[in-house]
Short mmCIF file of C-alpha atoms in Angstrom, two decimals:
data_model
loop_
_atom_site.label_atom_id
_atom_site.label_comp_id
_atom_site.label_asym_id
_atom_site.label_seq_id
_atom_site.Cartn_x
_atom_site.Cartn_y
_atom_site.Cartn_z
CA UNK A 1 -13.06 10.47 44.96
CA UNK A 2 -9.60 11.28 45.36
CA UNK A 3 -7.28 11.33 42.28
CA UNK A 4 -4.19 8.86 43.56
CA UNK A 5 -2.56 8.12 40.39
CA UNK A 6 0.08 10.65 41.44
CA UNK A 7 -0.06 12.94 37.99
CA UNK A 8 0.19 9.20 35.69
CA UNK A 9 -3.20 10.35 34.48
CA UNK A 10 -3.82 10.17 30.68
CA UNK A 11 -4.45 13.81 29.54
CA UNK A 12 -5.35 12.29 25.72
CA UNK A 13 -9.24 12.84 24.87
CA UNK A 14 -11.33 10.43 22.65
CA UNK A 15 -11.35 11.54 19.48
CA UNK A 16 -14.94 12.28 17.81
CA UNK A 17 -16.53 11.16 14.83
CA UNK A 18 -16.16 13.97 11.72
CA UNK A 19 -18.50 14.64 9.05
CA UNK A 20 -17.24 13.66 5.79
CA UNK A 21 -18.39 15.22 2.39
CA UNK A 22 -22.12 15.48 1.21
CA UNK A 23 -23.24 11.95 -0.40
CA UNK A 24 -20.67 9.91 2.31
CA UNK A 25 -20.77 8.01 5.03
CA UNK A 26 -17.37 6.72 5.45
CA UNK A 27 -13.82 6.90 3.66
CA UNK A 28 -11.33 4.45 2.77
CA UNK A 29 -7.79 4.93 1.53
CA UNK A 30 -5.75 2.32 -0.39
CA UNK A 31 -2.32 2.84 0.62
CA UNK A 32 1.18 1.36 -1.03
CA UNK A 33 4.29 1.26 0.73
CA UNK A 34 6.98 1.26 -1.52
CA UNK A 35 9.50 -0.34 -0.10
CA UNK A 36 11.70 -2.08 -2.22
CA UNK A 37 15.05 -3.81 -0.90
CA UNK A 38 14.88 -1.46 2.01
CA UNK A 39 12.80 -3.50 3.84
CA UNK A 40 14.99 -6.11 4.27
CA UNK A 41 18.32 -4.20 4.57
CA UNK A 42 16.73 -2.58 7.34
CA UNK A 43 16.20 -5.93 8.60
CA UNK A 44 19.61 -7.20 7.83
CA UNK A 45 22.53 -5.00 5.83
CA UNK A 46 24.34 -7.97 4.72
CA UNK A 47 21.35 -9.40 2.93
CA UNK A 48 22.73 -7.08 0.23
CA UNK A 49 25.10 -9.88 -1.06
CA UNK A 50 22.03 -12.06 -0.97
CA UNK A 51 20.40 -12.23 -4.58
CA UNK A 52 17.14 -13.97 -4.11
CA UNK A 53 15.87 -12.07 -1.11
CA UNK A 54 16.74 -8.79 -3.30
CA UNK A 55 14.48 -10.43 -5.92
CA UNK A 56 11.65 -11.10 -4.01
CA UNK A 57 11.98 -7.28 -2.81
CA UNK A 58 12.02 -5.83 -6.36
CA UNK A 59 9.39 -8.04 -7.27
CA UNK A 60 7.63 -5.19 -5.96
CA UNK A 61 8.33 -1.85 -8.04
CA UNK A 62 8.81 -4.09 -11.33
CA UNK A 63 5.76 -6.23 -11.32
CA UNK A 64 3.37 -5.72 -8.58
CA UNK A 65 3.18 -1.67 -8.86
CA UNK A 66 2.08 -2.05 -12.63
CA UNK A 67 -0.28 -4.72 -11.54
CA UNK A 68 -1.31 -2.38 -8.93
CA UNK A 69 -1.94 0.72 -11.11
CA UNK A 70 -4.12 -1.45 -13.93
CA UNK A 71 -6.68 -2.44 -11.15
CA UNK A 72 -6.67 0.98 -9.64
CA UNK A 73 -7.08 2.44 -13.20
CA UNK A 74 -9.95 -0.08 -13.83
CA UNK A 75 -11.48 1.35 -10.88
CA UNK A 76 -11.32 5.03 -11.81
CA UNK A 77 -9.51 5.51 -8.13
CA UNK A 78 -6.72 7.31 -6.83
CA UNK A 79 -4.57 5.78 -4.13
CA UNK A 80 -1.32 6.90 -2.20
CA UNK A 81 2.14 5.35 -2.24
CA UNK A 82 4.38 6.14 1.02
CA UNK A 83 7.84 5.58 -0.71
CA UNK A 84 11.09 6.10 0.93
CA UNK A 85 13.81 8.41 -0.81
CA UNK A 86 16.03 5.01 -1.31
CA UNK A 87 12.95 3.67 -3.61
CA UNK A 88 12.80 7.08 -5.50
CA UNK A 89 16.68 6.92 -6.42
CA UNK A 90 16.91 2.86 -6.91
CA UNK A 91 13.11 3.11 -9.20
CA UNK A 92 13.16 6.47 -10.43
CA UNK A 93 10.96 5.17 -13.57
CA UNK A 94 8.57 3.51 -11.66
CA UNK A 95 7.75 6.79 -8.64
CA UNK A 96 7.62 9.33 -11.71
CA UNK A 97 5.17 6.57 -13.19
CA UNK A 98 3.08 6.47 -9.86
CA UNK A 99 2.74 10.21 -10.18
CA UNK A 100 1.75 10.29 -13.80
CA UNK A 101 -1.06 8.15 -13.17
CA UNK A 102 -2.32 10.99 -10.63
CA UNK A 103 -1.88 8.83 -7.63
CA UNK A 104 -0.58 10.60 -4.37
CA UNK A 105 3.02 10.18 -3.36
CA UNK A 106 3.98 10.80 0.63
CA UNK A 107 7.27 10.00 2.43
CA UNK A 108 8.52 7.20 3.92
CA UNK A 109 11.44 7.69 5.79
CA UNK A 110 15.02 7.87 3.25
CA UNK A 111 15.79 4.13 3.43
CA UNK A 112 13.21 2.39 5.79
CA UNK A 113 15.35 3.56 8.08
CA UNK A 114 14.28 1.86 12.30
CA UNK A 115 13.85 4.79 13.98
CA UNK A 116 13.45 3.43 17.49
CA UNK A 117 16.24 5.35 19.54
CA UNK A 118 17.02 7.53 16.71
CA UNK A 119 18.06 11.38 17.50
CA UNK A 120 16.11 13.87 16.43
CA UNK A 121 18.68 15.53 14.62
CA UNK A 122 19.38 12.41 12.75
CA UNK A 123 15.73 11.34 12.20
CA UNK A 124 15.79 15.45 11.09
CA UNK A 125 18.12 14.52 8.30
CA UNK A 126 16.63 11.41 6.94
CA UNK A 127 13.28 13.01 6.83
CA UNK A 128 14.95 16.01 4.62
CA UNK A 129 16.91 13.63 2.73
CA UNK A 130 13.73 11.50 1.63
CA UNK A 131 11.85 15.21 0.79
CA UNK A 132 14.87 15.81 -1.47
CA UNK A 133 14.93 12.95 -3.26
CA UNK A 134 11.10 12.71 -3.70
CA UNK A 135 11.31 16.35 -5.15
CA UNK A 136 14.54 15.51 -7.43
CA UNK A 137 13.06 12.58 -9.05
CA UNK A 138 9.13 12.89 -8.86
CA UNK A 139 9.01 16.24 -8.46
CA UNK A 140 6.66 15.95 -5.52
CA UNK A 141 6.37 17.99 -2.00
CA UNK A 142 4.76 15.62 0.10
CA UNK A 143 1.58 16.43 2.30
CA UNK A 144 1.77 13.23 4.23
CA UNK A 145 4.28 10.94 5.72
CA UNK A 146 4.65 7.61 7.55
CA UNK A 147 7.33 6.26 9.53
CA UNK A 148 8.88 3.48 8.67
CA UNK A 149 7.52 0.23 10.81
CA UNK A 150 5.09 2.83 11.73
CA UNK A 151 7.59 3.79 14.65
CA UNK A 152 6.87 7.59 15.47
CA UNK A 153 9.44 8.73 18.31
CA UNK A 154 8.07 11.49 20.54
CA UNK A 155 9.89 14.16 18.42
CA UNK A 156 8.67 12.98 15.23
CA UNK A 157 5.42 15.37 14.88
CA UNK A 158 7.65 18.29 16.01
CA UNK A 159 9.90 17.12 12.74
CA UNK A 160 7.20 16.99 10.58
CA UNK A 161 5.13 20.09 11.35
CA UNK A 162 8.56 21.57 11.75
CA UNK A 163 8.70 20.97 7.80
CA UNK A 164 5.17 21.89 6.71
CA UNK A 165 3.78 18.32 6.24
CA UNK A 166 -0.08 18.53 6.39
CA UNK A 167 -0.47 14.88 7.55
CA UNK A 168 1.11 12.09 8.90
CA UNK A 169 -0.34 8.46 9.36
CA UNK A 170 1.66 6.57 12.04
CA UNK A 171 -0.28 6.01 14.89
CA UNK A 172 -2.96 3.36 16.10
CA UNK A 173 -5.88 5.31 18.68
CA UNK A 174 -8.57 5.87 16.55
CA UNK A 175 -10.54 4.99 14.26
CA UNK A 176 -11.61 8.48 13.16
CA UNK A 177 -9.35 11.08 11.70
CA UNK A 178 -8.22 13.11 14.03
CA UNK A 179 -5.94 16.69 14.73
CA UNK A 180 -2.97 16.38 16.41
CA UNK A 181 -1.60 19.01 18.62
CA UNK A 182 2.34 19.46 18.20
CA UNK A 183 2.43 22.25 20.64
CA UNK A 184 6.75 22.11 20.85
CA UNK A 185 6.61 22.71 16.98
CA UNK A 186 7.99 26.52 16.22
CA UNK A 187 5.50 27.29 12.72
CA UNK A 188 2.71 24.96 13.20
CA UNK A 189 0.88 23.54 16.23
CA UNK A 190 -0.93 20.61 14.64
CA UNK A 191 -0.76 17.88 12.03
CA UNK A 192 -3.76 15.56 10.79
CA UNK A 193 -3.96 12.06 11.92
CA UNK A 194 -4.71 9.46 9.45
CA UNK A 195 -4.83 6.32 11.70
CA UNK A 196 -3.68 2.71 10.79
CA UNK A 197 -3.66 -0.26 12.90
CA UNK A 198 -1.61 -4.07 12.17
CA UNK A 199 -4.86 -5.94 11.25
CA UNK A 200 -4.92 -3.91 7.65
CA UNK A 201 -1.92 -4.18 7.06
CA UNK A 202 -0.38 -6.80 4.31
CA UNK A 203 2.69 -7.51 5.99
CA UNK A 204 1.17 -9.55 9.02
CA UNK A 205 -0.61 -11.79 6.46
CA UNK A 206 1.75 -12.11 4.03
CA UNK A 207 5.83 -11.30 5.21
CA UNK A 208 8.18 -14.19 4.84
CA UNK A 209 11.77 -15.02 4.08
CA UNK A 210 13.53 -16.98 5.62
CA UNK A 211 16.03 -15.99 8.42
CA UNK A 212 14.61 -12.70 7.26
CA UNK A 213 11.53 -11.35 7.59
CA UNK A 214 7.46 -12.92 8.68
CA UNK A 215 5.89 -15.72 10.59
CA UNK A 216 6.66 -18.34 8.51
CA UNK A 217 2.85 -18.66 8.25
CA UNK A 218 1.27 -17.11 4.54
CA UNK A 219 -2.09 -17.06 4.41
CA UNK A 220 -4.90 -17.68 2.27
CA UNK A 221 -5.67 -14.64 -0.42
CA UNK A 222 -9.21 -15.44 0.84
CA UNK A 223 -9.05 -15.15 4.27
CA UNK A 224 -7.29 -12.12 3.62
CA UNK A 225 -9.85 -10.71 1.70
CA UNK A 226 -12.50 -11.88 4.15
CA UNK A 227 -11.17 -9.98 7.01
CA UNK A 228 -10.55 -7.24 5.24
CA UNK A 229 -13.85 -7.22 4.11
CA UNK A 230 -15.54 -7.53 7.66
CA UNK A 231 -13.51 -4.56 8.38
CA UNK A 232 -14.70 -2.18 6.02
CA UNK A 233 -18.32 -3.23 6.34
CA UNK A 234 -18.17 -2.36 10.13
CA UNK A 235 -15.36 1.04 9.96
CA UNK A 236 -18.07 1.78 6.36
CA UNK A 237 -20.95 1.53 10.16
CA UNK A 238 -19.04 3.32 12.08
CA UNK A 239 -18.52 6.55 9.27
CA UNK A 240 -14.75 6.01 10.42
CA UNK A 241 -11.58 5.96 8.11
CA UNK A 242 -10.81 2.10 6.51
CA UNK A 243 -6.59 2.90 5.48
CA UNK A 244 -5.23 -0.32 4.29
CA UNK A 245 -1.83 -0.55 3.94
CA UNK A 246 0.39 -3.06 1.19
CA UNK A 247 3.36 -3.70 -0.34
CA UNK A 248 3.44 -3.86 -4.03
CA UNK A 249 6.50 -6.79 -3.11
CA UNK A 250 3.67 -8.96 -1.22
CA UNK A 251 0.02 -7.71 -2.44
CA UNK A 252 1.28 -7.06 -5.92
CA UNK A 253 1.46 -11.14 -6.53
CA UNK A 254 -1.35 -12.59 -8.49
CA UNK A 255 -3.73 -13.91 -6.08
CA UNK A 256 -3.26 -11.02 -4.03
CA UNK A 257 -3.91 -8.52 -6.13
CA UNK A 258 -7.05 -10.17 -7.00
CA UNK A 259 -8.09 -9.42 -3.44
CA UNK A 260 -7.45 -5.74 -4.14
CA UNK A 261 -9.82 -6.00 -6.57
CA UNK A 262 -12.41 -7.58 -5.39
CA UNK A 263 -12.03 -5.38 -1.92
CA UNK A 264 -12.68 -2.45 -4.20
CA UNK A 265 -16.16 -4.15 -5.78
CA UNK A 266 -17.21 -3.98 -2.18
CA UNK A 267 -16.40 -0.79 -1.85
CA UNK A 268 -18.16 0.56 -4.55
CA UNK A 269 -21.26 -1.77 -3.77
CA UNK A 270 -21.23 -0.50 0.02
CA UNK A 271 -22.24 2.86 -1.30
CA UNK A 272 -21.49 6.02 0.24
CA UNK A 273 -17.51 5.07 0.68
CA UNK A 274 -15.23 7.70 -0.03
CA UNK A 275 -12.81 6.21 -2.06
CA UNK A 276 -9.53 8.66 -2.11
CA UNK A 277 -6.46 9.08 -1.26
CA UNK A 278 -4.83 9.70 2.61
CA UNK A 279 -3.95 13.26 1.45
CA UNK A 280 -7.58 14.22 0.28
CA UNK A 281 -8.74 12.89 3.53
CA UNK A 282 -6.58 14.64 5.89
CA UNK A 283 -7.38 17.83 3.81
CA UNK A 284 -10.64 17.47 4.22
CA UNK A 285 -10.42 16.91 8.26
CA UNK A 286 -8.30 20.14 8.35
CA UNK A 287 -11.59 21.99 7.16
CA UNK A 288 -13.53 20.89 9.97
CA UNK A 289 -12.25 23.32 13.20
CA UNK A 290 -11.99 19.68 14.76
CA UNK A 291 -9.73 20.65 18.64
CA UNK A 292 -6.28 19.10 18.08
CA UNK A 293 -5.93 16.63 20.67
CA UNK A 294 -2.84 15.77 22.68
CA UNK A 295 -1.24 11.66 22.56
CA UNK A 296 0.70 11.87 25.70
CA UNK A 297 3.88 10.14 26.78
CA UNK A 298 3.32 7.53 29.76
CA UNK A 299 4.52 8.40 33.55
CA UNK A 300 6.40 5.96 35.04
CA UNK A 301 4.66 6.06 38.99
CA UNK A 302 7.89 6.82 41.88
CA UNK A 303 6.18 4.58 43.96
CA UNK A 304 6.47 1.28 41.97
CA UNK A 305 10.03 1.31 42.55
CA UNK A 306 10.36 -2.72 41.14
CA UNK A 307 9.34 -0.98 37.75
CA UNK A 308 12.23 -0.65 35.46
CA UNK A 309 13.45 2.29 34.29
CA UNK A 310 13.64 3.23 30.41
CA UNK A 311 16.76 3.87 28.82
CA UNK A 312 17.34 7.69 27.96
CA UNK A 313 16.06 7.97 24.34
CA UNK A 314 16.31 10.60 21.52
CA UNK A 315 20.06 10.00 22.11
CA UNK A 316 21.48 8.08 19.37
CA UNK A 317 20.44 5.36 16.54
CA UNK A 318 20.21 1.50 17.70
CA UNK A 319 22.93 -0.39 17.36
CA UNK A 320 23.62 -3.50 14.51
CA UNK A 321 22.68 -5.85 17.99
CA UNK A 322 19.87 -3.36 19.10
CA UNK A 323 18.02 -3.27 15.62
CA UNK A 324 14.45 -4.94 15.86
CA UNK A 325 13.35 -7.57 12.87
CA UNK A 326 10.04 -6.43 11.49
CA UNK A 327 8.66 -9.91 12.50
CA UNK A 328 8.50 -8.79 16.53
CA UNK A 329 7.74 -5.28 15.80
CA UNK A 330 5.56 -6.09 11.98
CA UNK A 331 5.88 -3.20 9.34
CA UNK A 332 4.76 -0.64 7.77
#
């Protein structure tokens, strides 16, 4: 049968199941991102003359990361903590005391910066002003990175391979780890894909202030932990990669944290889970000779003229009016 889709055709392949080390049958990564106010000034600059929404944010690197470390300590597990540069300079104490506790630290983004529109020479200067301040404070080199909101633009692996990173875990195809080709990228023509998706993600469950930020809907701690749960037990099936992803500000409360570790008693009871960080898993895929795979840009078809056209990106950041909230777009 004739091919009339006109060259719109996907060229992205499925990506396979990998093998993961002797005695497993699946992995699963606790991941942290670190935050902080950034979140919300991202949202909304002027919420910096705004006291109480600041204090909900800090909540996060004064209370809920030591919360956070005791259970993962209690545990005997490492876990990774995406923090943006901003984080690293407003909480030095706290990242250096993250990296003490031999947790992983990866970048994300300088100040939670949205990214949807940016330039690449701009994005290019964020990225190496978060490495900086990661290396000046925690004295860290990141493997791994992920973008803020998880918004990757299409020149974002370029940027990152570009810079050596090893991993980056932005993206939503898969459930498996996967290699992705960056074949525009002048030293290295792949990065590892770690993949995440909005259903483990805290933020969707959690996220509210008002005028601000969320749903205006918090759930239950135990529904929470129930679908969370349901999750693992069929990714732990599947041998695929479970990466949750919370904010100290939100999953560092009480109740919350509880879920954490109660997820992790399931874990452990599962059997066979790999419980590490994102960096030991994407080190591990690179091992495996697994063919980078392409994720390929849509084609807009000539013929379906009543289609709109996209605006030109890579050409500048949004402006104040263009910026998304993180309710429409949720977070990461």
């Amino acid at each position: 049968m004739a091919d009339r889709g006109g060259g719109l055709r996907s060229e992205a392949s499925v990506p396979e199941p990998i093998r993961w080390p002797t005695g497993y049958r699946s992995a699963a990564c606790l991941t942290f991102d670190l935050d902080a106010e950034a979140a919300v000034l991202t949202a909304d600059i002027n919420s910096i003359h705004r006291m109480s929404p600041m204090s909900h944010q800090s909540y996060g690197p004064l209370v809920g990361v030591p919360r956070i470390l005791s259970i993962l300590a209690s545990h005997g597990v490492r876990a990774t903590f995406f923090t943006p540069g901003y984080t690293a300079h407003r909480y030095p104490d706290v990242v250096r005391s993250i990296a003490e506790a031999g947790h992983e630290i990866a970048h994300h983004s300088y100040f939670h910066e949205n990214t949807i529109g940016m330039s690449e020479q701009v994005e290019a200067e964020m990225i190496d002003l978060g490495l900086q301040a990661l290396r000046d404070i925690a004295g860290v080199r990141p493997l791994g990175y992920r973008a803020p909101m998880w918004e990757m633009n299409w020149h974002t692996p370029k940027l990152l391979a570009d810079r050596g990173f090893l991993y980056d875990s932005s993206l939503m195809d898969a459930d498996h780890p996967y290699v992705l080709a960056v074949p525009d990228s002048a030293t290295q023509s792949s990065l590892v894909e770690i993949p995440v998706w909005w259903g483990l993600d805290d933020w969707e469950q959690y996220a509210f202030l008002p005028d601000l930020i969320g749903s205006g809907v918090i759930e239950s701690p135990a529904k929470v932990l129930e679908m969370w749960t349901l999750e693992l037990e069929a990714m732990h099936r599947l041998g695929a990669a479970f990466t949750l992803c919370c904010h100290p500000f939100m999953s560092g409360r009480p109740a919350r944290a509880e879920v954490l570790d109660r997820l992790l008693d399931r874990m452990n009871a599962l059997g066979g889970v790999w419980i590490t960080t994102v960096g030991d898993v994407a080190t591990h895929a690179a091992t495996l000779g697994l063919t980078p795979r392409r994720v390929t840009r849509p084609v807009l078809s000539e013929a379906a003229h009543w289609v709109a056209a996209p605006a030109r990106s890579g050409t500048r950041a949004p402006s104040d009016d263009e910026q998304p909230r993180p309710e429409r777009y949720g977070h990461g």
